[in-house]
Structures are given as C-alpha cells and as structure tokens.
Amino acid sequence: MFLAFLFVANTAIAQSYPWDKDPNLAETVSEWFKEVESVVRIRSDPVLRTIVCRVPYTKLTVENLAKATGLAPITIAHGVSELVDKGLVRFDSSADGTVTIVPNGRSARETMRGWANDWCTSDDHCGVQQ
C-alpha cells in the first residue's frame, strides 16, 4: 500500500504544469495563492474580520474599536498591525492628535467593503450586522 502511494505521489509530482515553462504565469499563480491565503486568514480570524467589517465605513480609534467589540485594546492593536502589514489599513493623525484607523486608500476601502458585505450581511460573526 505504501509503495502504491509513493508511486502515485511521484507521478503527480512529475506532472508538468503550464507555469513550469512560463515565469510570468508562475509569478501570477504565486501572487494569486498569496492573495487567497491572505483572505482566508483574515476571514478565519475573528479579530481581523471584525476590524475589516468596521474600518471601511468609519474612522475609529483603537480604543473605540476595543469598546465596540469588547476586546482588549492590545488585541485590536495587534490585529490592526497585521492589516497594516497587508496594506489594507493605516493610521491617520488628526490636527488634535487623535490617531484613527483608516483604509489604506480607495482600493483597500472597496476591497474591505466587499468582504464585509459578503461576510457580515446576515450573521453576527463579525460583530456587526448591516
């Protein structure tokens, strides 16, 4: 049985794929996989999901978001930091020194709104009902 598995696995590994010969296609496929992994990670993390479901609609401070979600401010800060690393949000300082979490541009806002509409329309798993 084990030998049969090895034979099948070797055959699958030896199979040629279109991106084996086209570096541009290989890069495109790799970027697509990274994007899918990122979306799955955000969707499956309740902290990231709740941030994504709120930030594209209004400016929030870490403290306001912590109060709204019942999570510790440090937990929110770590989640926001992860979304900053992904290029989805950024911190914005107002004239009075208040630091808010805002989408990192129009494209990020629209992406997060799309996710929020898909993920949070009919359930409260995001902590938000629209």
mmCIF file of C-alpha atoms in Angstrom, residues 22-101:
data_model
loop_
_atom_site.group_PDB
_atom_site.id
_atom_site.type_symbol
_atom_site.label_atom_id
_atom_site.label_comp_id
_atom_site.label_asym_id
_atom_site.label_seq_id
_atom_site.Cartn_x
_atom_site.Cartn_y
_atom_site.Cartn_z
ATOM 1 C CA ASP A 22 6.391 30.439 -18.142
ATOM 2 C CA PRO A 23 7.929 32.528 -15.335
ATOM 3 C CA ASN A 24 5.286 35.265 -15.731
ATOM 4 C CA LEU A 25 2.490 32.759 -15.287
ATOM 5 C CA ALA A 26 4.322 31.227 -12.327
ATOM 6 C CA GLU A 27 4.536 34.656 -10.680
ATOM 7 C CA THR A 28 0.848 35.328 -11.363
ATOM 8 C CA VAL A 29 -0.155 31.975 -9.867
ATOM 9 C CA SER A 30 2.077 32.587 -6.852
ATOM 10 C CA GLU A 31 0.562 36.041 -6.245
ATOM 11 C CA TRP A 32 -2.941 34.598 -6.579
ATOM 12 C CA PHE A 33 -2.161 31.921 -3.971
ATOM 13 C CA LYS A 34 -0.768 34.574 -1.607
ATOM 14 C CA GLU A 35 -3.920 36.665 -2.019
ATOM 15 C CA VAL A 36 -6.208 33.701 -1.378
ATOM 16 C CA GLU A 37 -4.176 32.743 1.700
ATOM 17 C CA SER A 38 -4.451 36.303 2.988
ATOM 18 C CA VAL A 39 -8.224 36.434 2.522
ATOM 19 C CA VAL A 40 -8.692 33.041 4.182
ATOM 20 C CA ARG A 41 -6.527 34.137 7.112
ATOM 21 C CA ILE A 42 -8.460 37.377 7.582
ATOM 22 C CA ARG A 43 -11.820 35.635 7.211
ATOM 23 C CA SER A 44 -10.940 32.958 9.742
ATOM 24 C CA ASP A 45 -9.565 35.337 12.400
ATOM 25 C CA PRO A 46 -12.413 36.944 14.395
ATOM 26 C CA VAL A 47 -10.311 39.985 15.346
ATOM 27 C CA LEU A 48 -9.176 40.712 11.779
ATOM 28 C CA ARG A 49 -12.670 40.054 10.453
ATOM 29 C CA THR A 50 -14.305 42.461 12.907
ATOM 30 C CA ILE A 51 -11.783 45.186 12.055
ATOM 31 C CA VAL A 52 -12.334 44.663 8.317
ATOM 32 C CA CYS A 53 -16.102 44.822 8.811
ATOM 33 C CA ARG A 54 -15.941 48.218 10.569
ATOM 34 C CA VAL A 55 -12.996 50.255 9.293
ATOM 35 C CA PRO A 56 -14.139 50.823 5.691
ATOM 36 C CA TYR A 57 -17.285 52.564 6.930
ATOM 37 C CA THR A 58 -15.998 54.932 9.626
ATOM 38 C CA LYS A 59 -12.845 56.241 11.280
ATOM 39 C CA LEU A 60 -12.184 54.509 14.597
ATOM 40 C CA THR A 61 -9.513 54.686 17.247
ATOM 41 C CA VAL A 62 -8.073 51.521 18.743
ATOM 42 C CA GLU A 63 -9.883 52.391 21.972
ATOM 43 C CA ASN A 64 -13.260 52.911 20.243
ATOM 44 C CA LEU A 65 -12.893 49.641 18.381
ATOM 45 C CA ALA A 66 -11.955 47.864 21.618
ATOM 46 C CA LYS A 67 -15.080 49.231 23.329
ATOM 47 C CA ALA A 68 -17.302 48.298 20.403
ATOM 48 C CA THR A 69 -16.006 44.748 20.245
ATOM 49 C CA GLY A 70 -15.339 44.054 23.913
ATOM 50 C CA LEU A 71 -11.778 43.074 23.058
ATOM 51 C CA ALA A 72 -8.658 44.356 24.765
ATOM 52 C CA PRO A 73 -7.018 47.365 23.064
ATOM 53 C CA ILE A 74 -3.769 45.391 22.693
ATOM 54 C CA THR A 75 -5.658 42.666 20.813
ATOM 55 C CA ILE A 76 -7.125 45.263 18.460
ATOM 56 C CA ALA A 77 -3.705 46.906 18.041
ATOM 57 C CA HIS A 78 -2.135 43.577 17.044
ATOM 58 C CA GLY A 79 -4.917 42.949 14.533
ATOM 59 C CA VAL A 80 -4.597 46.430 13.066
ATOM 60 C CA SER A 81 -0.835 45.954 12.812
ATOM 61 C CA GLU A 82 -1.367 42.766 10.828
ATOM 62 C CA LEU A 83 -3.753 44.575 8.470
ATOM 63 C CA VAL A 84 -1.228 47.423 8.110
ATOM 64 C CA ASP A 85 1.363 44.829 7.052
ATOM 65 C CA LYS A 86 -1.103 43.536 4.447
ATOM 66 C CA GLY A 87 -1.572 47.071 3.097
ATOM 67 C CA LEU A 88 -5.274 47.254 3.967
ATOM 68 C CA VAL A 89 -5.312 49.898 6.716
ATOM 69 C CA ARG A 90 -3.121 52.678 8.043
ATOM 70 C CA PHE A 91 -3.076 55.052 10.974
ATOM 71 C CA ASP A 92 -4.153 58.644 10.398
ATOM 72 C CA SER A 93 -3.442 61.501 12.818
ATOM 73 C CA SER A 94 -5.828 64.436 13.029
ATOM 74 C CA ALA A 95 -4.901 68.007 13.961
ATOM 75 C CA ASP A 96 -5.899 67.393 17.572
ATOM 76 C CA GLY A 97 -3.568 64.373 17.822
ATOM 77 C CA THR A 98 -6.244 61.682 17.646
ATOM 78 C CA VAL A 99 -4.935 58.601 15.843
ATOM 79 C CA THR A 100 -7.574 56.719 13.850
ATOM 80 C CA ILE A 101 -7.560 53.535 11.817
#
